[in-house]
JSON list of C-alpha atoms in Angstrom, two decimals:
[
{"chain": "A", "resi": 1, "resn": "UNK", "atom": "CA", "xyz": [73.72, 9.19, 349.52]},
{"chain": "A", "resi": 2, "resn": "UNK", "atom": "CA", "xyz": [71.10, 9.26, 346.73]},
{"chain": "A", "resi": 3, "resn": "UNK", "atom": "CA", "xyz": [67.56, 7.73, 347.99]},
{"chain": "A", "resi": 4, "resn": "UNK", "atom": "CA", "xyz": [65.14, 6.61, 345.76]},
{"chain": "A", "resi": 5, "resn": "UNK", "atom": "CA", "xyz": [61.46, 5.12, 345.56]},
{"chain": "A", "resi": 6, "resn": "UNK", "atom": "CA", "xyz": [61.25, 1.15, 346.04]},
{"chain": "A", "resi": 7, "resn": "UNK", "atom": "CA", "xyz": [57.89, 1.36, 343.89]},
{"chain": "A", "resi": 8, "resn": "UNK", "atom": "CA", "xyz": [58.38, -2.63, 343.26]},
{"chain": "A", "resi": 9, "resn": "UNK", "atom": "CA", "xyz": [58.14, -3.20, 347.00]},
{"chain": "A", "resi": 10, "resn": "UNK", "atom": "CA", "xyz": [55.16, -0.70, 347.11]},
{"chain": "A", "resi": 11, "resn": "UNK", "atom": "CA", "xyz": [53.41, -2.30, 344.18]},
{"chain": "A", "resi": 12, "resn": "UNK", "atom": "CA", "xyz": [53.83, -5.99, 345.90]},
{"chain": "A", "resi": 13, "resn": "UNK", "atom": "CA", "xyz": [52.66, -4.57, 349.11]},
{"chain": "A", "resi": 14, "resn": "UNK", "atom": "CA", "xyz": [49.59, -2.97, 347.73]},
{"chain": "A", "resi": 15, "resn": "UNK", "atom": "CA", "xyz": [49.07, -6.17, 345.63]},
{"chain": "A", "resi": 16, "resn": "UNK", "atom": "CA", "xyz": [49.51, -8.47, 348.99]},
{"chain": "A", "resi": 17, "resn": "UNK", "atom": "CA", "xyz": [46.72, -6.14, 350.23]},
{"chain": "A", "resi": 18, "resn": "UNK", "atom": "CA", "xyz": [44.13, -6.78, 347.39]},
{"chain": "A", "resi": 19, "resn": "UNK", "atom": "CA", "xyz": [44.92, -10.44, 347.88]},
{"chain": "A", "resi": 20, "resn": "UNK", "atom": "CA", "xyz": [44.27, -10.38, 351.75]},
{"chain": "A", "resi": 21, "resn": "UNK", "atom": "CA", "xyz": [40.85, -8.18, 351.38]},
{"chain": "A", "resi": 22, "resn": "UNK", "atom": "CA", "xyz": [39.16, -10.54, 348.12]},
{"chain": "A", "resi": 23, "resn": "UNK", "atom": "CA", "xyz": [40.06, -13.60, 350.72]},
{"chain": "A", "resi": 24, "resn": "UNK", "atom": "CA", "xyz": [38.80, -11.90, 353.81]},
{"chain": "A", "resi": 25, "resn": "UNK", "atom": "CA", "xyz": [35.46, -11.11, 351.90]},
{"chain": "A", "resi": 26, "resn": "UNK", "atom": "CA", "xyz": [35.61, -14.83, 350.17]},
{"chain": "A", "resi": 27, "resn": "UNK", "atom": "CA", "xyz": [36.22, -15.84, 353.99]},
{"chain": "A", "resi": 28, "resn": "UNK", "atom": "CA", "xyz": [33.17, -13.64, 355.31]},
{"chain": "A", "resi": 29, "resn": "UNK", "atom": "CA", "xyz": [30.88, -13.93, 351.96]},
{"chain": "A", "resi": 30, "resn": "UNK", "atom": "CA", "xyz": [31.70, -16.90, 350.48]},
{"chain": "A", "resi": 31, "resn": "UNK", "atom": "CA", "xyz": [33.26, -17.12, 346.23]},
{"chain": "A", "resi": 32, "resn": "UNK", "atom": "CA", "xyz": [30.46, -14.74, 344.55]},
{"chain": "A", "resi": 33, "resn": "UNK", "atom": "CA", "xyz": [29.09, -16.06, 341.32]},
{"chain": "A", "resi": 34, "resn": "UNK", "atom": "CA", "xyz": [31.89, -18.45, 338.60]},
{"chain": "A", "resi": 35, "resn": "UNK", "atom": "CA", "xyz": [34.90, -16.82, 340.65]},
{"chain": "A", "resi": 36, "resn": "UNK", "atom": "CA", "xyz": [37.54, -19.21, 341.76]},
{"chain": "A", "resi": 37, "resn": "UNK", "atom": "CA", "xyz": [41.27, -18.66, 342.57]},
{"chain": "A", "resi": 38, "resn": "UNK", "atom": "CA", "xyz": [44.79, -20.88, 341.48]},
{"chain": "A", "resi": 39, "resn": "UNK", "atom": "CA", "xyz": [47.19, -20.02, 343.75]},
{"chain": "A", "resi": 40, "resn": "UNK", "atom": "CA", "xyz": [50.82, -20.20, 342.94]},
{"chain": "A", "resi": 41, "resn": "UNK", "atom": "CA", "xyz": [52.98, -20.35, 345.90]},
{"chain": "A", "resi": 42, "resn": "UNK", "atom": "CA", "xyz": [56.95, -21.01, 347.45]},
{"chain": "A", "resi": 43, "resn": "UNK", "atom": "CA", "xyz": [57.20, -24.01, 349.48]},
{"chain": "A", "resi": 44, "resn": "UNK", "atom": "CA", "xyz": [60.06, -23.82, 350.77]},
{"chain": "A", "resi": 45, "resn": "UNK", "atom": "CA", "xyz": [58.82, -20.35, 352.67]},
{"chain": "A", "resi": 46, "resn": "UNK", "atom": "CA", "xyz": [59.84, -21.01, 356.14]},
{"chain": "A", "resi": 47, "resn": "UNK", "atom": "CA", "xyz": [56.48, -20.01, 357.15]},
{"chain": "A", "resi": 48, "resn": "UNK", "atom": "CA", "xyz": [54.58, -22.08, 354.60]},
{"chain": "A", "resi": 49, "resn": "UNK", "atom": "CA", "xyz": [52.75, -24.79, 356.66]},
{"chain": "A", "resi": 50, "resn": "UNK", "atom": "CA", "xyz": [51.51, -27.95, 354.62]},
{"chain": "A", "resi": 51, "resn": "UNK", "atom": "CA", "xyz": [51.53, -32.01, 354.65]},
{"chain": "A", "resi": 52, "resn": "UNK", "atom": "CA", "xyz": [55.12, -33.52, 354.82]},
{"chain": "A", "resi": 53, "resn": "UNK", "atom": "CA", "xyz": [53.95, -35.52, 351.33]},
{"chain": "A", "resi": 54, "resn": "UNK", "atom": "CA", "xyz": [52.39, -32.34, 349.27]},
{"chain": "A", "resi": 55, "resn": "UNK", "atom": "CA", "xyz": [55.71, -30.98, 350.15]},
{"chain": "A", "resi": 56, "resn": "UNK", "atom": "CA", "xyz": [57.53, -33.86, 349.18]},
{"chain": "A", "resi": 57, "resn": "UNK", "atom": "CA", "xyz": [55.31, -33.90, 345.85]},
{"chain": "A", "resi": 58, "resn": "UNK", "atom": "CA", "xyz": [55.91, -29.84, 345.21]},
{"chain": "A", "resi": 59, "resn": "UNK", "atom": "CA", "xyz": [59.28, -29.13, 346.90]},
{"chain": "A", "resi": 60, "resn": "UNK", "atom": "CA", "xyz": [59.26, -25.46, 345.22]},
{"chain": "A", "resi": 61, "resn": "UNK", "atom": "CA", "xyz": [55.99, -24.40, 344.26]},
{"chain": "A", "resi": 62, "resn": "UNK", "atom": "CA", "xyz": [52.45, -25.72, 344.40]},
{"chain": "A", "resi": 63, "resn": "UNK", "atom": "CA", "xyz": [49.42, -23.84, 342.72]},
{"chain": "A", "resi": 64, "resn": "UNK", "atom": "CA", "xyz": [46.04, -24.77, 345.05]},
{"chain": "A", "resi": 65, "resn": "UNK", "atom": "CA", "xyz": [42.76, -24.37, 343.49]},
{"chain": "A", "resi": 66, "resn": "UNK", "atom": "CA", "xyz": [39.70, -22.62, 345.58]},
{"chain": "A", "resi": 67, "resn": "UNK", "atom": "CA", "xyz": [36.63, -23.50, 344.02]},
{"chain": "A", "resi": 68, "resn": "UNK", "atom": "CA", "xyz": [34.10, -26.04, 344.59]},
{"chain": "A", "resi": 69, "resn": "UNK", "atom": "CA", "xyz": [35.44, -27.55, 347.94]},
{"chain": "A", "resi": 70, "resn": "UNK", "atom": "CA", "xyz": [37.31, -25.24, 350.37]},
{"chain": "A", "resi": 71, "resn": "UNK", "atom": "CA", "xyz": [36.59, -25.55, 354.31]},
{"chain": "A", "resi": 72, "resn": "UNK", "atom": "CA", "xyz": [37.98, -22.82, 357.58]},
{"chain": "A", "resi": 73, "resn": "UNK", "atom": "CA", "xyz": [39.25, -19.85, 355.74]},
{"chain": "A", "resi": 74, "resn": "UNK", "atom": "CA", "xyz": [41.28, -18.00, 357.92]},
{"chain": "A", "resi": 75, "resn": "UNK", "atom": "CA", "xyz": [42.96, -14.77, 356.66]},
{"chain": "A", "resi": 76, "resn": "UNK", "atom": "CA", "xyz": [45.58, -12.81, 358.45]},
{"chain": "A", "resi": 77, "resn": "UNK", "atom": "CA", "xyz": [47.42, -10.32, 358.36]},
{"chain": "A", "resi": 78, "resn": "UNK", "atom": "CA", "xyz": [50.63, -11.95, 356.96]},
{"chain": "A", "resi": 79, "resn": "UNK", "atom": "CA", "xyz": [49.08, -15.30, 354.98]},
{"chain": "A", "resi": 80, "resn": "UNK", "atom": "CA", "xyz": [46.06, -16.90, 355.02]},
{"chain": "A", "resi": 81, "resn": "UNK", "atom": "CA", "xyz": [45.11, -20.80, 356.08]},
{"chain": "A", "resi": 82, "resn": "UNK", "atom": "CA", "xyz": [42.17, -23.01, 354.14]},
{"chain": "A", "resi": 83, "resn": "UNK", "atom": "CA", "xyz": [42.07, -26.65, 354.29]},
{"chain": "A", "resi": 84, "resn": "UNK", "atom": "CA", "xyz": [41.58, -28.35, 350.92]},
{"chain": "A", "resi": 85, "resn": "UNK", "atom": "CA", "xyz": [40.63, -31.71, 349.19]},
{"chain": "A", "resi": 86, "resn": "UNK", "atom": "CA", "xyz": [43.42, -33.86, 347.34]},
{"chain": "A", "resi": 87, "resn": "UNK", "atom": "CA", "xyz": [42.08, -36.72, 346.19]},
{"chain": "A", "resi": 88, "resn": "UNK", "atom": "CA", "xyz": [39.29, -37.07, 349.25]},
{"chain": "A", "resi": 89, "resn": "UNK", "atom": "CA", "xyz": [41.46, -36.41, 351.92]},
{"chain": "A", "resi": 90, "resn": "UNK", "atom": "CA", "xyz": [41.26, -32.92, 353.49]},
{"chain": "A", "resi": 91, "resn": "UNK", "atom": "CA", "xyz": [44.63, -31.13, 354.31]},
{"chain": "A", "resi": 92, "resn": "UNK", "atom": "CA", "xyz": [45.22, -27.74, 356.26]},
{"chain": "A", "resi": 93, "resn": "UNK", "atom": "CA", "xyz": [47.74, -25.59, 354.31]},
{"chain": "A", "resi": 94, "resn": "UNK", "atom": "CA", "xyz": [49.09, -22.17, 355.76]},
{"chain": "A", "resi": 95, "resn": "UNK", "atom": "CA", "xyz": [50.20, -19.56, 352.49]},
{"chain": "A", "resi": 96, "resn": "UNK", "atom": "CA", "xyz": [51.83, -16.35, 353.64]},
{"chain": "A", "resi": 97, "resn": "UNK", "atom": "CA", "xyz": [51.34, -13.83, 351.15]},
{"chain": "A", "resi": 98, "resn": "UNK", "atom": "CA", "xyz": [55.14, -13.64, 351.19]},
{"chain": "A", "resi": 99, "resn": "UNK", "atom": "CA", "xyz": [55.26, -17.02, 349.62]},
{"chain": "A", "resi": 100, "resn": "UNK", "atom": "CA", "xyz": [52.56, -16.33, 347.02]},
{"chain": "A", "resi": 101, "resn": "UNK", "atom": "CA", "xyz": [53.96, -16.26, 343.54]},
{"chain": "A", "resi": 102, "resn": "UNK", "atom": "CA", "xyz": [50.79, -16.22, 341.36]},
{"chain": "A", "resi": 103, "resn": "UNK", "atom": "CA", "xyz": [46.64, -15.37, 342.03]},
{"chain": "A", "resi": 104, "resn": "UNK", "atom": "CA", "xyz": [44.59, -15.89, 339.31]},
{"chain": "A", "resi": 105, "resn": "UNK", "atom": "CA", "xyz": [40.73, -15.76, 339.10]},
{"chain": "A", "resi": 106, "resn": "UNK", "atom": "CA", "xyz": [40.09, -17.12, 335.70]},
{"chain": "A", "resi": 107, "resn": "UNK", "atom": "CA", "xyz": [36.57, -16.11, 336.02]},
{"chain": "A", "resi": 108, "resn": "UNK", "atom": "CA", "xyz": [37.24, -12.28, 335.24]},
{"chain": "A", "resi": 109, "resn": "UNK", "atom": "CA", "xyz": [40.48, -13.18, 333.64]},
{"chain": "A", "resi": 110, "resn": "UNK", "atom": "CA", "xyz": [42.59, -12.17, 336.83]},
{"chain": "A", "resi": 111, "resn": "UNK", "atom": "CA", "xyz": [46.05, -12.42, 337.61]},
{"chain": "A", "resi": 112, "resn": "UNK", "atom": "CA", "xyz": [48.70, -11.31, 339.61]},
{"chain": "A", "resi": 113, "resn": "UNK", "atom": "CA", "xyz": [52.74, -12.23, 339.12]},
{"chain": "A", "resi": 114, "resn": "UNK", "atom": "CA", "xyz": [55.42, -11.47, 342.21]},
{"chain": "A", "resi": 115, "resn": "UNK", "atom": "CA", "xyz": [58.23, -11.22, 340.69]},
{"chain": "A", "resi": 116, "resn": "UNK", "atom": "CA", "xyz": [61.10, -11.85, 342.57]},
{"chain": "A", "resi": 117, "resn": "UNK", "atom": "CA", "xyz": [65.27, -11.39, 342.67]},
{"chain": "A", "resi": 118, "resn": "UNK", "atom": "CA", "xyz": [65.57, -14.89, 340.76]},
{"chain": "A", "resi": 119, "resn": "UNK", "atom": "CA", "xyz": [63.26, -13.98, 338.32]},
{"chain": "A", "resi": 120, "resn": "UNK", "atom": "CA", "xyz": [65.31, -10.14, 337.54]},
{"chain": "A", "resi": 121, "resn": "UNK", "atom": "CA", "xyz": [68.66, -12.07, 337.94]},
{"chain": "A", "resi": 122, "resn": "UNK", "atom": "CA", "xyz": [67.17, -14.99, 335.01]},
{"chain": "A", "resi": 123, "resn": "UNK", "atom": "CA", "xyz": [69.61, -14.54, 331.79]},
{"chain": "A", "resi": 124, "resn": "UNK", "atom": "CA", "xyz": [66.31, -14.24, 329.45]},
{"chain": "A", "resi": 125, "resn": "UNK", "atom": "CA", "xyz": [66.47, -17.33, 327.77]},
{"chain": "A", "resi": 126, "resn": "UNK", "atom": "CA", "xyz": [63.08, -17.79, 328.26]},
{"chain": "A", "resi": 127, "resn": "UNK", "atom": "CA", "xyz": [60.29, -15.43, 327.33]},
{"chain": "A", "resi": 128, "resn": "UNK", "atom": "CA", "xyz": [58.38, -13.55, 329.88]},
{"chain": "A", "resi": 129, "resn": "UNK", "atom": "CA", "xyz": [55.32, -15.62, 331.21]},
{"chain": "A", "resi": 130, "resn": "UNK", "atom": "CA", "xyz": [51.99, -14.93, 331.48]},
{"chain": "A", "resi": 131, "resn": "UNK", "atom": "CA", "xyz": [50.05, -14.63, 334.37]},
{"chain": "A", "resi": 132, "resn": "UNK", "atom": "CA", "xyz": [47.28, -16.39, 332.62]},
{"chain": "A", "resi": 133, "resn": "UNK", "atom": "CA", "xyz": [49.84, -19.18, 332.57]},
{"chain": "A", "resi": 134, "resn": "UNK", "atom": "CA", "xyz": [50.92, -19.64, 335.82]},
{"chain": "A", "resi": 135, "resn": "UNK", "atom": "CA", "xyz": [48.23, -21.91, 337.37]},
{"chain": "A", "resi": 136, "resn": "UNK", "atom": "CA", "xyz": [49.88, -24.80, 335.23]},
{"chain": "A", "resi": 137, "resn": "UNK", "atom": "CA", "xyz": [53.24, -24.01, 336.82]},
{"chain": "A", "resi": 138, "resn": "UNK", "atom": "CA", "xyz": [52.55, -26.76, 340.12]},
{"chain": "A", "resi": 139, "resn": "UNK", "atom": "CA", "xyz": [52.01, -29.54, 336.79]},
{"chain": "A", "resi": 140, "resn": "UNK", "atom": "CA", "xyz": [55.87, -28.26, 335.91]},
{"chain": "A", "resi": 141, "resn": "UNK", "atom": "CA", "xyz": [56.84, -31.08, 338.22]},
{"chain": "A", "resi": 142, "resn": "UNK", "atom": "CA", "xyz": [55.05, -33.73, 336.07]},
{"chain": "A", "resi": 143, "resn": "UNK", "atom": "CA", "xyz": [56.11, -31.88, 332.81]},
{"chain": "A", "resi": 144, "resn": "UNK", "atom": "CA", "xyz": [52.05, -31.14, 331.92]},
{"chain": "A", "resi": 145, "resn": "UNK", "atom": "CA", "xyz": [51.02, -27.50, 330.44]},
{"chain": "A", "resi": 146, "resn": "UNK", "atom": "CA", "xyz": [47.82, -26.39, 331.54]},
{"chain": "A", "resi": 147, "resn": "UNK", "atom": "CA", "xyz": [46.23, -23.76, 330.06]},
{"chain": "A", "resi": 148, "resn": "UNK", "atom": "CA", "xyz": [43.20, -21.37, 331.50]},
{"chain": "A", "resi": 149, "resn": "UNK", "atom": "CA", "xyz": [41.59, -21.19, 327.75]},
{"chain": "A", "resi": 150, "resn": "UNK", "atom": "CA", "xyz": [39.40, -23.66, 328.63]},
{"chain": "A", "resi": 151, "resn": "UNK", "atom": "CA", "xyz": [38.30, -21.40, 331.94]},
{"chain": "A", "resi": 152, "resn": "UNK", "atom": "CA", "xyz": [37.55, -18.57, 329.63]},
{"chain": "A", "resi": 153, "resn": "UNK", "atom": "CA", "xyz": [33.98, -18.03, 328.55]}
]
């Protein structure tokens, strides 16, 4: 039986942490300075909580913005809850850091891809994305590209 080191697993774990401490000090401190996160995540996780019609609207992913507006940040030890604005009207959303696909703080130019099975099983048609790019990925359902250039200073 030949054992080996998972170091994918360990580098998603250790990356799951970073995520969980910048929110807990976000949560704590509040966003320091021009930092802001988009927030990539699975929602079909069976743990991801969030409105019957923002899952209707993103029924695989959603990217979430945390900037100007954010209200009860709650961080945990396996996801962390924040309600949000869409469109005036305040929703709760629950993320484990399971689900989380993509964090980006364009600020500092940021970013952090999980990859996962699907993405290693893919038959490379497409080129390998971009971190950078991922924030754009909840507009895939409307077919609009967004693109963090503008972000950058």
């Amino acid at each position: 039986m030949t054992r080996s080191i998972d170091y994918g697993t360990l580098m998603h774990r250790a990356m799951r942490g970073l995520i969980q401490e910048v929110l807990s000090d976000v949560a704590a401190n509040g966003l320091p300075g021009a930092h802001h996160f988009f927030i990539t995540f699975d929602t079909t996780h069976p743990d991801a909580r969030l409105a019957d019609w923002l899952r209707e609207r993103y029924p695989a992913e959603m990217t979430v913005v945390m900037q100007h507006w954010f209200e009860a940040l709650e961080v945990g030890d396996d996801g962390f809850g924040v309600t949000l604005n869409f469109g005036e009207a305040p929703e709760r959303l629950y993320v484990p850091y399971e689900a989380i696909r993509t964090f980006v703080d364009p600020s500092v130019e940021f970013g952090l891809r999980f990859e996962t099975q699907e993405d290693e099983d893919e038959d490379g048609d497409e080129p390998p994305h971009d971190p950078d790019d991922a924030p754009g990925s909840a507009h895939a359902e409307t077919g609009e590209v967004v693109s963090l250039d503008k972000f950058r200073k």
